[in-house]
Coordinates of C-alpha atoms and ligand atoms in Angstrom, one line a residue:
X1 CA 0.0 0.0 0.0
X2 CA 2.9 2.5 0.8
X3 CA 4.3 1.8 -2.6
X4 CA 1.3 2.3 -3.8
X5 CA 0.9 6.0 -2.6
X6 CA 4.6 6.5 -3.6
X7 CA 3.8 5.6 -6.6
X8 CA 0.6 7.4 -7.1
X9 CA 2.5 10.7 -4.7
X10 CA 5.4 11.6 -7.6
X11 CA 3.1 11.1 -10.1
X12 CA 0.9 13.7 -8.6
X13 CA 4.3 15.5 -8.3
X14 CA 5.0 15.5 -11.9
X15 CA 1.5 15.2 -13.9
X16 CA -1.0 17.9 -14.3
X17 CA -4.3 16.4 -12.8
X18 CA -6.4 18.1 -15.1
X19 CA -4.6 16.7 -18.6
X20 CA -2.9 13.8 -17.6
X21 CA 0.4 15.9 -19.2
X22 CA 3.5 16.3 -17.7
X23 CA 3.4 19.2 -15.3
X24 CA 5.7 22.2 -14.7
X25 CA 8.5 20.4 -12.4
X26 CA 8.3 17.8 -15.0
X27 CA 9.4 20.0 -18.1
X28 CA 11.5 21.8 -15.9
X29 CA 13.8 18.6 -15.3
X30 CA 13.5 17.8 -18.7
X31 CA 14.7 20.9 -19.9
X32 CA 17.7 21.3 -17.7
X33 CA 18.4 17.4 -19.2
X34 CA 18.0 18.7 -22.6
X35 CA 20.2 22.1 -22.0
X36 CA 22.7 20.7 -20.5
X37 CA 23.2 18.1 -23.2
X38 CA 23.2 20.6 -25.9
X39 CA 26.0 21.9 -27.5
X40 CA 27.2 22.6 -31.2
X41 CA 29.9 19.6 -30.9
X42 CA 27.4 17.2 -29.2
X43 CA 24.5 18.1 -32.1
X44 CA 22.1 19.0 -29.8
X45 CA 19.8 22.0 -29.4
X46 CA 16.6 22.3 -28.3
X47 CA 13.7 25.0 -28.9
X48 CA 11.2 26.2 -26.1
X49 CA 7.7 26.6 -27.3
X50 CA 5.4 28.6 -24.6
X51 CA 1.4 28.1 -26.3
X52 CA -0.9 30.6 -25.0
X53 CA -4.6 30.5 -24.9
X54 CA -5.5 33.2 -26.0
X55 CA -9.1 34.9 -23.9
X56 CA -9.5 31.2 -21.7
X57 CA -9.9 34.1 -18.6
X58 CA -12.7 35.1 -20.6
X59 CA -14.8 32.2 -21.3
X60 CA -14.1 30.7 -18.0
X61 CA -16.1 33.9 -16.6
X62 CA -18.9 33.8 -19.1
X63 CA -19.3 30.0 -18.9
X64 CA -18.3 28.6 -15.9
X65 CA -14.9 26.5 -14.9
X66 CA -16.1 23.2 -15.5
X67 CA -16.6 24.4 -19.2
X68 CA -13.4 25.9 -19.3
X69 CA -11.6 22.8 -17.5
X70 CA -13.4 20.5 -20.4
X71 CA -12.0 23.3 -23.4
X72 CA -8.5 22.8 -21.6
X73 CA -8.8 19.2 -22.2
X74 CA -10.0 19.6 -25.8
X75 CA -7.0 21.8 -26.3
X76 CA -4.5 19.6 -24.9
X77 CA -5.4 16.5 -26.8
X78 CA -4.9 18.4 -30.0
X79 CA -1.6 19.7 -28.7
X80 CA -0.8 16.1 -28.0
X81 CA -1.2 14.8 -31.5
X82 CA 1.3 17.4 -32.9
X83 CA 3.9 16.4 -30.0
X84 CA 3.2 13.1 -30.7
X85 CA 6.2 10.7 -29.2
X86 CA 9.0 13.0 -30.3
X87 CA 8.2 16.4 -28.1
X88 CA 7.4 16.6 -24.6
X89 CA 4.3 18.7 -24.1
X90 CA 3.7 20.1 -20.6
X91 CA 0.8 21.7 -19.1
X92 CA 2.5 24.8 -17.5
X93 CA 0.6 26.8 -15.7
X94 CA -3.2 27.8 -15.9
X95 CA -3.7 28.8 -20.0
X96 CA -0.2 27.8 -21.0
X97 CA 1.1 24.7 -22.6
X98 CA 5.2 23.9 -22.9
X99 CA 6.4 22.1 -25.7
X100 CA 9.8 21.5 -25.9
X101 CA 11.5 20.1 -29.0
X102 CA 15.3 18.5 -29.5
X103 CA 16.9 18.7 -32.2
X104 CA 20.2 18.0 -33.6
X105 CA 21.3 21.8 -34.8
X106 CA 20.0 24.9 -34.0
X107 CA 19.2 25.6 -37.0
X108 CA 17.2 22.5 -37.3
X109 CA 15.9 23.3 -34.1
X110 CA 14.6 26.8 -35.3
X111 CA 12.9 24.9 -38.5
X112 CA 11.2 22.4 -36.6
X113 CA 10.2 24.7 -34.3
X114 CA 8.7 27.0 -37.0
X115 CA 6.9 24.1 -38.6
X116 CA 5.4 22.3 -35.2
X117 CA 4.2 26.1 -34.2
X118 CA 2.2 26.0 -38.0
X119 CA 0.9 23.0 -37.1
X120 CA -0.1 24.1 -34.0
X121 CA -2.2 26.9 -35.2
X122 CA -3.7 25.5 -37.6
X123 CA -4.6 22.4 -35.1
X124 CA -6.2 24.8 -32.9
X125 CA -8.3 26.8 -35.5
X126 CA -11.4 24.5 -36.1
X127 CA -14.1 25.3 -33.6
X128 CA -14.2 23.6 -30.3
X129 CA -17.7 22.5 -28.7
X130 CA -17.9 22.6 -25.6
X131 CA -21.1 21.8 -23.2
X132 CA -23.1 22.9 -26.2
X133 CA -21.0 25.6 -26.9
X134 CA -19.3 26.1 -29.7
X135 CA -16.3 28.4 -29.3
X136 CA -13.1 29.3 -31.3
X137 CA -9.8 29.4 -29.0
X138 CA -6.8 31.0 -30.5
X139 CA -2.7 31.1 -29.1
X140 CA 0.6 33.0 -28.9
X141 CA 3.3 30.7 -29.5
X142 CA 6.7 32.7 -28.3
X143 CA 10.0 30.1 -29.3
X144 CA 13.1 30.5 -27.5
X145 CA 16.5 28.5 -29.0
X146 CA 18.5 26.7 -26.5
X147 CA 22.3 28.3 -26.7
X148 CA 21.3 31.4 -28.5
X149 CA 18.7 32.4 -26.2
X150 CA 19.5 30.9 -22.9
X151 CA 21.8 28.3 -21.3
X152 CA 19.0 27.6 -18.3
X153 CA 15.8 25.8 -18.7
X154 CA 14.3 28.6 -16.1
X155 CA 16.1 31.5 -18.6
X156 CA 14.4 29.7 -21.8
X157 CA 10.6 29.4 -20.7
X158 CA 11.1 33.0 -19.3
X159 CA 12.3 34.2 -22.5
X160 CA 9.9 32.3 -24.7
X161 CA 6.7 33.5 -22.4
X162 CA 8.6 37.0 -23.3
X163 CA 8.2 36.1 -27.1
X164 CA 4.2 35.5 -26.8
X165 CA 3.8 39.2 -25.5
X166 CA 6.1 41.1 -27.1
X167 CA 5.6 41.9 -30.4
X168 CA 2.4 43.0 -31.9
X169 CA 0.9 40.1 -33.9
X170 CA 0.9 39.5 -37.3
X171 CA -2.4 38.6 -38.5
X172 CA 0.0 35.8 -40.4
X173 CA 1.4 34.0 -38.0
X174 CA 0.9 33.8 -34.2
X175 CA 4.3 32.7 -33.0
X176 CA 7.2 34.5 -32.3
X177 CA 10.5 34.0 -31.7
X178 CA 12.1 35.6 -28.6
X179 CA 15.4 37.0 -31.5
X180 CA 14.1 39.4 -33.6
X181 CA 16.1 38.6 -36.4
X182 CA 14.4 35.2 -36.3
X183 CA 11.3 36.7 -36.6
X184 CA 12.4 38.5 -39.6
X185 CA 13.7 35.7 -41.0
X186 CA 10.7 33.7 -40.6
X187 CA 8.6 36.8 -41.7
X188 CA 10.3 37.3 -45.0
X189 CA 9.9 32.9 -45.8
X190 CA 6.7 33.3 -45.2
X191 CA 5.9 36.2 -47.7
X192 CA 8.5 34.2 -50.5
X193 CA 5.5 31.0 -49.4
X194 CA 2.8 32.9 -49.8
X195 CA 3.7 34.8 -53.2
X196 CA 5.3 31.5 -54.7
X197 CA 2.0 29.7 -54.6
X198 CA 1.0 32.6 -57.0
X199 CA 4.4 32.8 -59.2
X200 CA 3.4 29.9 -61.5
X201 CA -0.5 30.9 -62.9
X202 CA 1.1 34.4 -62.9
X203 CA 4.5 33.8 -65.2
X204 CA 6.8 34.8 -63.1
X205 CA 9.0 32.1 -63.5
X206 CA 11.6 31.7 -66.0
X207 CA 14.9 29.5 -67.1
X208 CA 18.2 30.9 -67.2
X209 CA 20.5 28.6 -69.2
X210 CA 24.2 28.5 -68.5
X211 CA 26.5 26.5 -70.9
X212 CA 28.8 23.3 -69.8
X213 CA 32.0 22.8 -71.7
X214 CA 34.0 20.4 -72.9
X215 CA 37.6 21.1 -71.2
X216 CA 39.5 20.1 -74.5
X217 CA 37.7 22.4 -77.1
X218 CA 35.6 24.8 -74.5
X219 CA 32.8 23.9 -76.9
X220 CA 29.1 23.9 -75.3
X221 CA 28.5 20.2 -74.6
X222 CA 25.7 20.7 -72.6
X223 CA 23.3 23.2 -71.4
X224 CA 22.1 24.0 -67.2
X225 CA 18.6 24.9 -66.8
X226 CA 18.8 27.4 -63.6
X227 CA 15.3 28.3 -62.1
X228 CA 14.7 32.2 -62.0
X229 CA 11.9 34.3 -60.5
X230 CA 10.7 37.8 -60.6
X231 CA 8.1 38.8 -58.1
X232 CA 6.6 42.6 -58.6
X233 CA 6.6 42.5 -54.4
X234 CA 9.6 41.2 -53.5
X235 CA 11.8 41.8 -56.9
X236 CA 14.5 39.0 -58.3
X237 CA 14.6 36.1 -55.4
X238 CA 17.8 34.0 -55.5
X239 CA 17.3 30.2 -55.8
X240 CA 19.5 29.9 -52.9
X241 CA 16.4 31.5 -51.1
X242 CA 13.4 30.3 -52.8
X243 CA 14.3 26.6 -53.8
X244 CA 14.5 25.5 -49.8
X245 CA 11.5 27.3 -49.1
X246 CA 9.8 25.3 -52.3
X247 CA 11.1 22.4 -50.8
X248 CA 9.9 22.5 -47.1
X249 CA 6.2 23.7 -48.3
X250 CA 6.2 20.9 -51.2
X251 CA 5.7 23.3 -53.7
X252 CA 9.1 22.0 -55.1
X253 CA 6.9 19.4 -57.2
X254 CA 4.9 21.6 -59.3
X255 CA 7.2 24.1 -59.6
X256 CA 10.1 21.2 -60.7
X257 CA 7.5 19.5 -63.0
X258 CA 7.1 22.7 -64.9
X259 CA 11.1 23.2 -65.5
X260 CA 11.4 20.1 -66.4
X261 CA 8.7 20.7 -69.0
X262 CA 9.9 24.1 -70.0
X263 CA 13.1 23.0 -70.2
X264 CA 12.0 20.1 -72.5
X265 CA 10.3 22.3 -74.7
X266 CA 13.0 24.5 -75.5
X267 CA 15.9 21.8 -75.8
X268 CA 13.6 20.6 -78.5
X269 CA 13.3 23.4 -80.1
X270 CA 17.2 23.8 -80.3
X271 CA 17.3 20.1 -81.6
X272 CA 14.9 21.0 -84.8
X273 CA 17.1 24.3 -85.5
X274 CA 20.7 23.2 -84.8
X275 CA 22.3 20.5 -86.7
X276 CA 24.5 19.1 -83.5
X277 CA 22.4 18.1 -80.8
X278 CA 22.6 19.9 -77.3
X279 CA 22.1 18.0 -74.3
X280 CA 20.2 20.0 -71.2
X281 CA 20.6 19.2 -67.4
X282 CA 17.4 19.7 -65.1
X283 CA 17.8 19.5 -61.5
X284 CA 15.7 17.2 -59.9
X285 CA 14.5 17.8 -55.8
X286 CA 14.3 14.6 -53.9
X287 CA 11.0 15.7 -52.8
X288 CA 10.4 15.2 -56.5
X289 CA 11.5 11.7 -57.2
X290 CA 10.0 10.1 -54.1
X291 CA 7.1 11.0 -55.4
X292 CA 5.6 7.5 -57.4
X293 CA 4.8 8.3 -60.7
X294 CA 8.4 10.8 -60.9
X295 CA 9.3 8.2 -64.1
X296 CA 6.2 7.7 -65.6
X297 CA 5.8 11.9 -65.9
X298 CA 8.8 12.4 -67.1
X299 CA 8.4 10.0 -70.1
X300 CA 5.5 11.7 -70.6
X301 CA 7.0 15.0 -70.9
X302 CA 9.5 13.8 -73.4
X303 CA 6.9 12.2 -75.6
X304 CA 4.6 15.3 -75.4
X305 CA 7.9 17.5 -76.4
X306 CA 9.5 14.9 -79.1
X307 CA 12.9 15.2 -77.2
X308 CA 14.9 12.2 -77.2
X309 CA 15.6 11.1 -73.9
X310 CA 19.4 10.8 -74.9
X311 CA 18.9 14.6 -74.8
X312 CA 18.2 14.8 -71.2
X313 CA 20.5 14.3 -67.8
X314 CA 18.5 15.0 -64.4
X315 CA 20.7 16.3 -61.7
X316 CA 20.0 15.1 -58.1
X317 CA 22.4 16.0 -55.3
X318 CA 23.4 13.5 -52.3
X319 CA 20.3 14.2 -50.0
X320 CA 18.6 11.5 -52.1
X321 CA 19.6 8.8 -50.6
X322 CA 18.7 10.0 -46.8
X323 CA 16.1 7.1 -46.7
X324 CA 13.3 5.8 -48.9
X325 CA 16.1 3.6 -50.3
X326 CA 14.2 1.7 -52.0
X327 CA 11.6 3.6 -53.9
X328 CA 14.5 5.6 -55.2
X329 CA 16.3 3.3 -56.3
X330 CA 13.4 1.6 -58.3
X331 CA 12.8 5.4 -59.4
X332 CA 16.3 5.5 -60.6
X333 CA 16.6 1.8 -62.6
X334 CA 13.2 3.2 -64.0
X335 CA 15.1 6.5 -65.4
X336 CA 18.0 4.5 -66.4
X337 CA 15.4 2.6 -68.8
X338 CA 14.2 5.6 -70.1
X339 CA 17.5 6.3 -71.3
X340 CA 18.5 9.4 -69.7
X341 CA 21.5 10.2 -68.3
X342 CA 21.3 11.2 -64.4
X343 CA 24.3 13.1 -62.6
X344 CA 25.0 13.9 -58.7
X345 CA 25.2 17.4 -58.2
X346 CA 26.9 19.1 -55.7
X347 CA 29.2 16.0 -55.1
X348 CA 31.0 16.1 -51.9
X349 CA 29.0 18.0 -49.7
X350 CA 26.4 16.2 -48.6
X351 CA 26.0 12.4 -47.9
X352 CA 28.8 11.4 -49.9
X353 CA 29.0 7.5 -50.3
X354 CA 30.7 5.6 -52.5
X355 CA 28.5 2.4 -52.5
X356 CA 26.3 4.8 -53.6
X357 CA 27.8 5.6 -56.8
X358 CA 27.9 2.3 -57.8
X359 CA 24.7 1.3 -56.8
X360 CA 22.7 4.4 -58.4
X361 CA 24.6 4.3 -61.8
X362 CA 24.9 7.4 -62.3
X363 CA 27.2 8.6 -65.3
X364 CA 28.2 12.2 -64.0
X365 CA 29.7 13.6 -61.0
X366 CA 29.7 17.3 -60.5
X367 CA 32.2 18.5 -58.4
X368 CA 30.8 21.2 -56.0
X369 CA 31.8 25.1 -56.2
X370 CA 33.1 25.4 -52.9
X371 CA 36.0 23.1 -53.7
X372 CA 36.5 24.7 -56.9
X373 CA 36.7 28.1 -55.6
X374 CA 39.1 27.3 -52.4
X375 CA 41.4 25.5 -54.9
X376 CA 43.7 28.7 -55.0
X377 CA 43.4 29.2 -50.9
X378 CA 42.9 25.7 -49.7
X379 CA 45.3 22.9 -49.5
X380 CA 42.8 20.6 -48.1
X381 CA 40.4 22.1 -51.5
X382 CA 42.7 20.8 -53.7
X383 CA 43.1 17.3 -52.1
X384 CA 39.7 16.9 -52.3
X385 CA 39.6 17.6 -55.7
X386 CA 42.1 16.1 -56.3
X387 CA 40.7 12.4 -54.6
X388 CA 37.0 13.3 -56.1
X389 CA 38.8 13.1 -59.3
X390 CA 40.3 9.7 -58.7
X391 CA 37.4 8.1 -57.5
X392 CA 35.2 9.7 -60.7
X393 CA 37.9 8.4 -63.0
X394 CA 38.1 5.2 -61.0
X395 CA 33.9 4.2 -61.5
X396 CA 34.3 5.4 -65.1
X397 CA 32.4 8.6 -64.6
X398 CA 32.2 12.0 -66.4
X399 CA 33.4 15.2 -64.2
X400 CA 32.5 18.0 -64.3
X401 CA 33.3 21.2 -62.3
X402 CA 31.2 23.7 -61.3
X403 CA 31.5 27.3 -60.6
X404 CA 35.3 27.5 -62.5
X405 CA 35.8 31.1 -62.4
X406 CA 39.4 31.7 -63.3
X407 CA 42.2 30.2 -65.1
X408 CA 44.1 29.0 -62.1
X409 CA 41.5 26.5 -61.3
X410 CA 40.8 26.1 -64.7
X411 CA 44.2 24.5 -65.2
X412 CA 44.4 22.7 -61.7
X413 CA 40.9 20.5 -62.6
X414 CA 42.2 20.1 -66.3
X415 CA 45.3 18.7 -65.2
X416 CA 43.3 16.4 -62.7
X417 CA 41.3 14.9 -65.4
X418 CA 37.8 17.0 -65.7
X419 CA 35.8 16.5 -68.6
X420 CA 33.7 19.5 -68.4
X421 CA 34.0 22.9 -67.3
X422 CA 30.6 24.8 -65.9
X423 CA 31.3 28.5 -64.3
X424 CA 31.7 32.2 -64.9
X425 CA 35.0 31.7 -66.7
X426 CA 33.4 30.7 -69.7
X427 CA 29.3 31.9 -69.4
X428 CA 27.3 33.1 -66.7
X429 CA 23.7 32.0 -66.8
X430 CA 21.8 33.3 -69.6
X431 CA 18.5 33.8 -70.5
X432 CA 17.5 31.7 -73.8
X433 CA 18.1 34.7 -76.5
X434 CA 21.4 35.4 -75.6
X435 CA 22.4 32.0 -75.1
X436 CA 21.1 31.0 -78.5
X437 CA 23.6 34.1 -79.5
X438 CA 26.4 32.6 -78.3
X439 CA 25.6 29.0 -79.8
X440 CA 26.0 30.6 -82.9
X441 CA 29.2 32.6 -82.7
X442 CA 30.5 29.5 -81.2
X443 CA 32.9 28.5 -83.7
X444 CA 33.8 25.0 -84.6
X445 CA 36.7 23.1 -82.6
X446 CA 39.5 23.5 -85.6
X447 CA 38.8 27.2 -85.7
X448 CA 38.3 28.3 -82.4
X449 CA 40.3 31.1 -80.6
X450 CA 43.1 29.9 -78.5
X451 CA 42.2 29.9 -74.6
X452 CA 43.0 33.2 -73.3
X453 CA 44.6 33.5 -70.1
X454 CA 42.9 35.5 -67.4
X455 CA 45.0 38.6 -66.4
X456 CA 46.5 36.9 -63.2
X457 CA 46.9 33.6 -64.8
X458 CA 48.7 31.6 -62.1
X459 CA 49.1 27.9 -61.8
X460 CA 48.1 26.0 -58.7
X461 CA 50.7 24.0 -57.6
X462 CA 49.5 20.5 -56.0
X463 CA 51.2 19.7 -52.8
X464 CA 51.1 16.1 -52.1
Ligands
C2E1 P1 23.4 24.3 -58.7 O1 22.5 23.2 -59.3 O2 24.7 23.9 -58.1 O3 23.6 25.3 -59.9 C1 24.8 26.0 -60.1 C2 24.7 27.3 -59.4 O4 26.0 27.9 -59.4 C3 23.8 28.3 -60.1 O5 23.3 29.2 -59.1 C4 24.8 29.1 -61.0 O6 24.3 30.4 -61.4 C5 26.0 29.2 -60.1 N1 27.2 29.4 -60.8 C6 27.5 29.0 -62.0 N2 28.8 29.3 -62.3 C7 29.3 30.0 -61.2 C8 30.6 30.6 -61.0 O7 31.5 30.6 -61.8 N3 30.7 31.1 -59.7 C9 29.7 31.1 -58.8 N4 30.0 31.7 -57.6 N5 28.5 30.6 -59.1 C10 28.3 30.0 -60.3 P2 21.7 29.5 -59.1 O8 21.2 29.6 -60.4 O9 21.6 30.7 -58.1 O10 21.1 28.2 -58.5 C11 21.4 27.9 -57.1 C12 20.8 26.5 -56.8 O11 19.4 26.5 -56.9 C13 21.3 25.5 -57.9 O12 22.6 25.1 -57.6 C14 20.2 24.4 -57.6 O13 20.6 23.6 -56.5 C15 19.0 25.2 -57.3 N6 18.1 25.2 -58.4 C16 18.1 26.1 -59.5 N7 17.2 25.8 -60.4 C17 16.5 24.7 -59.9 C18 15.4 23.9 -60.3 O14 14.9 24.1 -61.4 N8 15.0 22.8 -59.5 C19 15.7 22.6 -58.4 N9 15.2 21.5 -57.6 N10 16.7 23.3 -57.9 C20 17.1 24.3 -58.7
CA2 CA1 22.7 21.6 -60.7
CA3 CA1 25.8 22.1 -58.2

């Protein structure tokens, strides 16, 4: 019996009576765990979310606590699905819920945190009914990041409760984090969301094209298709901005399938008015081939277009593989049959493995700019390249390097055995009139001008 009561005493001591959720005390140990654990080297952060109902004072005095106890409990079994096993939630105090999330980076930390806090609101936005009333409850989420915004649990909550009251809300978003330049942050992805689910019906979209070379005769080989927007709002948006944010709202798919169309159309234009082929590259999300039906589409596209599939090579860049092995890899044998030629992008900074490249048969490797361009400054740089090169050569594949931007390095991946050059050194990205232009001044291989140096042509010299 005195076990019993032990038992059934801490558990009074750490659940909230009302919910059955963790109490305070509860998420207060946790927390301190969780903080004192995280750290950049260990790869641990965590983000504090304080939920506020917004008004519960209010209904509590028009209709009674027992109605007000039973919309408590509504609430917190929605919150609950969201945390699911992952997040702790807490019930904290009277209207306020804790959720507090672990992540491996703060960065990933601040993302997940962004995302749980949409699925919060828009958890909590259907009507709740209540003893036959039928009411609608909205929060103030305030986030605080473990690190950046506090090293104590006590500090964190504090400074997330901060977040729910300080600014004024948006009528956007209710959540806040307590770093304004978060908030910014977060502000500005949202507006790029919300105007990007308008950008296809309305045009704005085009396709930039930017040459690939053959080293030997700086001839085009092939042709990039490079994703461009124009909003009237918000002006040119970088890729580098938009193309994450397409990815974590899904809108990658539509927006990828019309490239890849686009991009279709015009290569097979080119094909009907040029008397060598040109081959064009299309970069390829992995939102976008995990989607059944990715092979099957894109057959269709080149049938609807008339370009040969030999005409095509999809780009996808290590991320991939994370998991889902085995629908991509069926995806991938599927492509294969089509008879297009597929390339890993961006080799050598992601999830680089080398079973992989064996296993995905792919016939391209694209050696990532941020190698290229610390070739001249970077020992390390160059041994990279220089070992990505081997192991390219090694599996029989084609390399090429991206983002060559000066003879030096120019040289230094010639020397290593590149096939194909891609970067400013030889053609920005261009829209499709001027890069037609320069397809036709581009003279044939026996006639063509020698290379000319760059003013501070220097060699890089390979230290081994
Ligand atoms: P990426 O696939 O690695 O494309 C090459 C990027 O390097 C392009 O940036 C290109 O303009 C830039 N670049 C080319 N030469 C040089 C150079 O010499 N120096 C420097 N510093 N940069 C150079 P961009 O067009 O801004 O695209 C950025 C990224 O956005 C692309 O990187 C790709 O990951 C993504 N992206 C672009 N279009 C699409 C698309 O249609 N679908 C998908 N899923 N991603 C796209
Ligand atoms: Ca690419
Ligand atoms: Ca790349």
């Amino acid at each position: 019996i005195l076990r019993e009561s032990n038992k059934s005493i801490s558990r009074q001591a750490t659940t909230d009576e009302l919910t059955g959720l963790p109490n305070r005390h509860l998420l207060l140990d946790r927390l301190d765990t969780a903080v004192r654990r995280s750290s950049p080297v260990a790869r641990l952060s965590c983000a504090v979310l304080v939920i506020d109902i917004d008004n519960l004072r209010r209904f509590n005095e028009a209709f009674g606590h027992a109605a007000g106890d039973q919309l408590l409990c509504d609430i917190a079994s929605r919150l609950k699905r969201i945390a699911g096993t992952h997040h702790t939630l807490a019930r904290y105090g009277g209207d306020e819920f804790v959720l507090l999330v672990s992540e491996s980076t703060a960065d990933d930390a601040i993302r997940r945190a962004e995302e749980v806090s949409t699925h919060i609101v828009e958890a909590v936005s259907p009507p709740f009914s209540v003893a036959g009333i039928t009411t609608v409850v909205t929060v103030s989420i305030g986030i605080a990041i473990s690190g950046e915004d506090g090293d104590t649990a006590d500090l964190l909550v504090q400074r997330a409760k901060l977040a729910t009251t300080q600014s004024p809300r948006s009528s956007v978003n209710n959540w806040r984090f307590f770093n304004h330049q978060k908030n910014e942050r977060a502000q500005r992805q949202l507006v790029i969301e919300r105007n990007m689910w308008r950008a296809l019906q309305n045009g704005e979209f085009s396709i930039a094209w930017q040459p690939v070379v053959t080293a030997s005769t700086r001839q085009f080989a092939k042709a990039e298709a490079l994703l461009r927007w124009t909003n009237v709002e918000l002006g040119v948006i970088s890729p580098d901005e938009f193309i994450g944010i397409a990815e974590r709202s899904g809108l990658i798919v539509e927006v990828g399938d019309w490239v890849l169309d686009q991009a279709c159309r015009q290569a097979a234009n080119w094909q009907r008015e040029r008397a060598q082929p040109l081959a064009i590259c299309v970069n390829v999300s992995a939102l976008q081939l995990r989607r059944p039906g990715f092979c099957a589409s894109v057959a269709t596209v080149l049938k609807n277009r008339a370009l040969p599939a030999s005409l095509l090579e999809l780009e996808f860049t290590e991320n991939i593989m994370i998991d889902d092995d085995a629908i991509v890899l069926a995806q991938i044998r599927e492509l294969r049959a089509l008879g297009v030629s597929l390339s890993l992008d961006d080799f050598g900074t992601g999830f680089s493995s080398l079973s992989y490249l064996t296993r995905f048969d792919f016939s391209t490797l694209k050696i990532d700019r941020t190698f290229v361009s610390a070739l001249e400054s970077d020992e390390r740089s160059r041994r990279l390249a220089d070992s990505i090169c081997a192991i390219g050569k090694s599996l029989g594949l084609a390399l090429v390097a991206e983002g060559v931007e000066t003879e030096a390095q120019r040289q230094f991946l010639q020397d290593e055995g590149c096939d194909e050059f891609q970067g400013w050194l030889f053609a920005p990205a261009l829209d499709s009139l001027s890069f037609e232009q320069r397809l036709v001044q581009a003279k044939p291989v026996s006639d063509a001008p020698a290379a000319r140096p760059a003013p501070h042509h220097r060699r890089i010299r390979l230290v081994r």
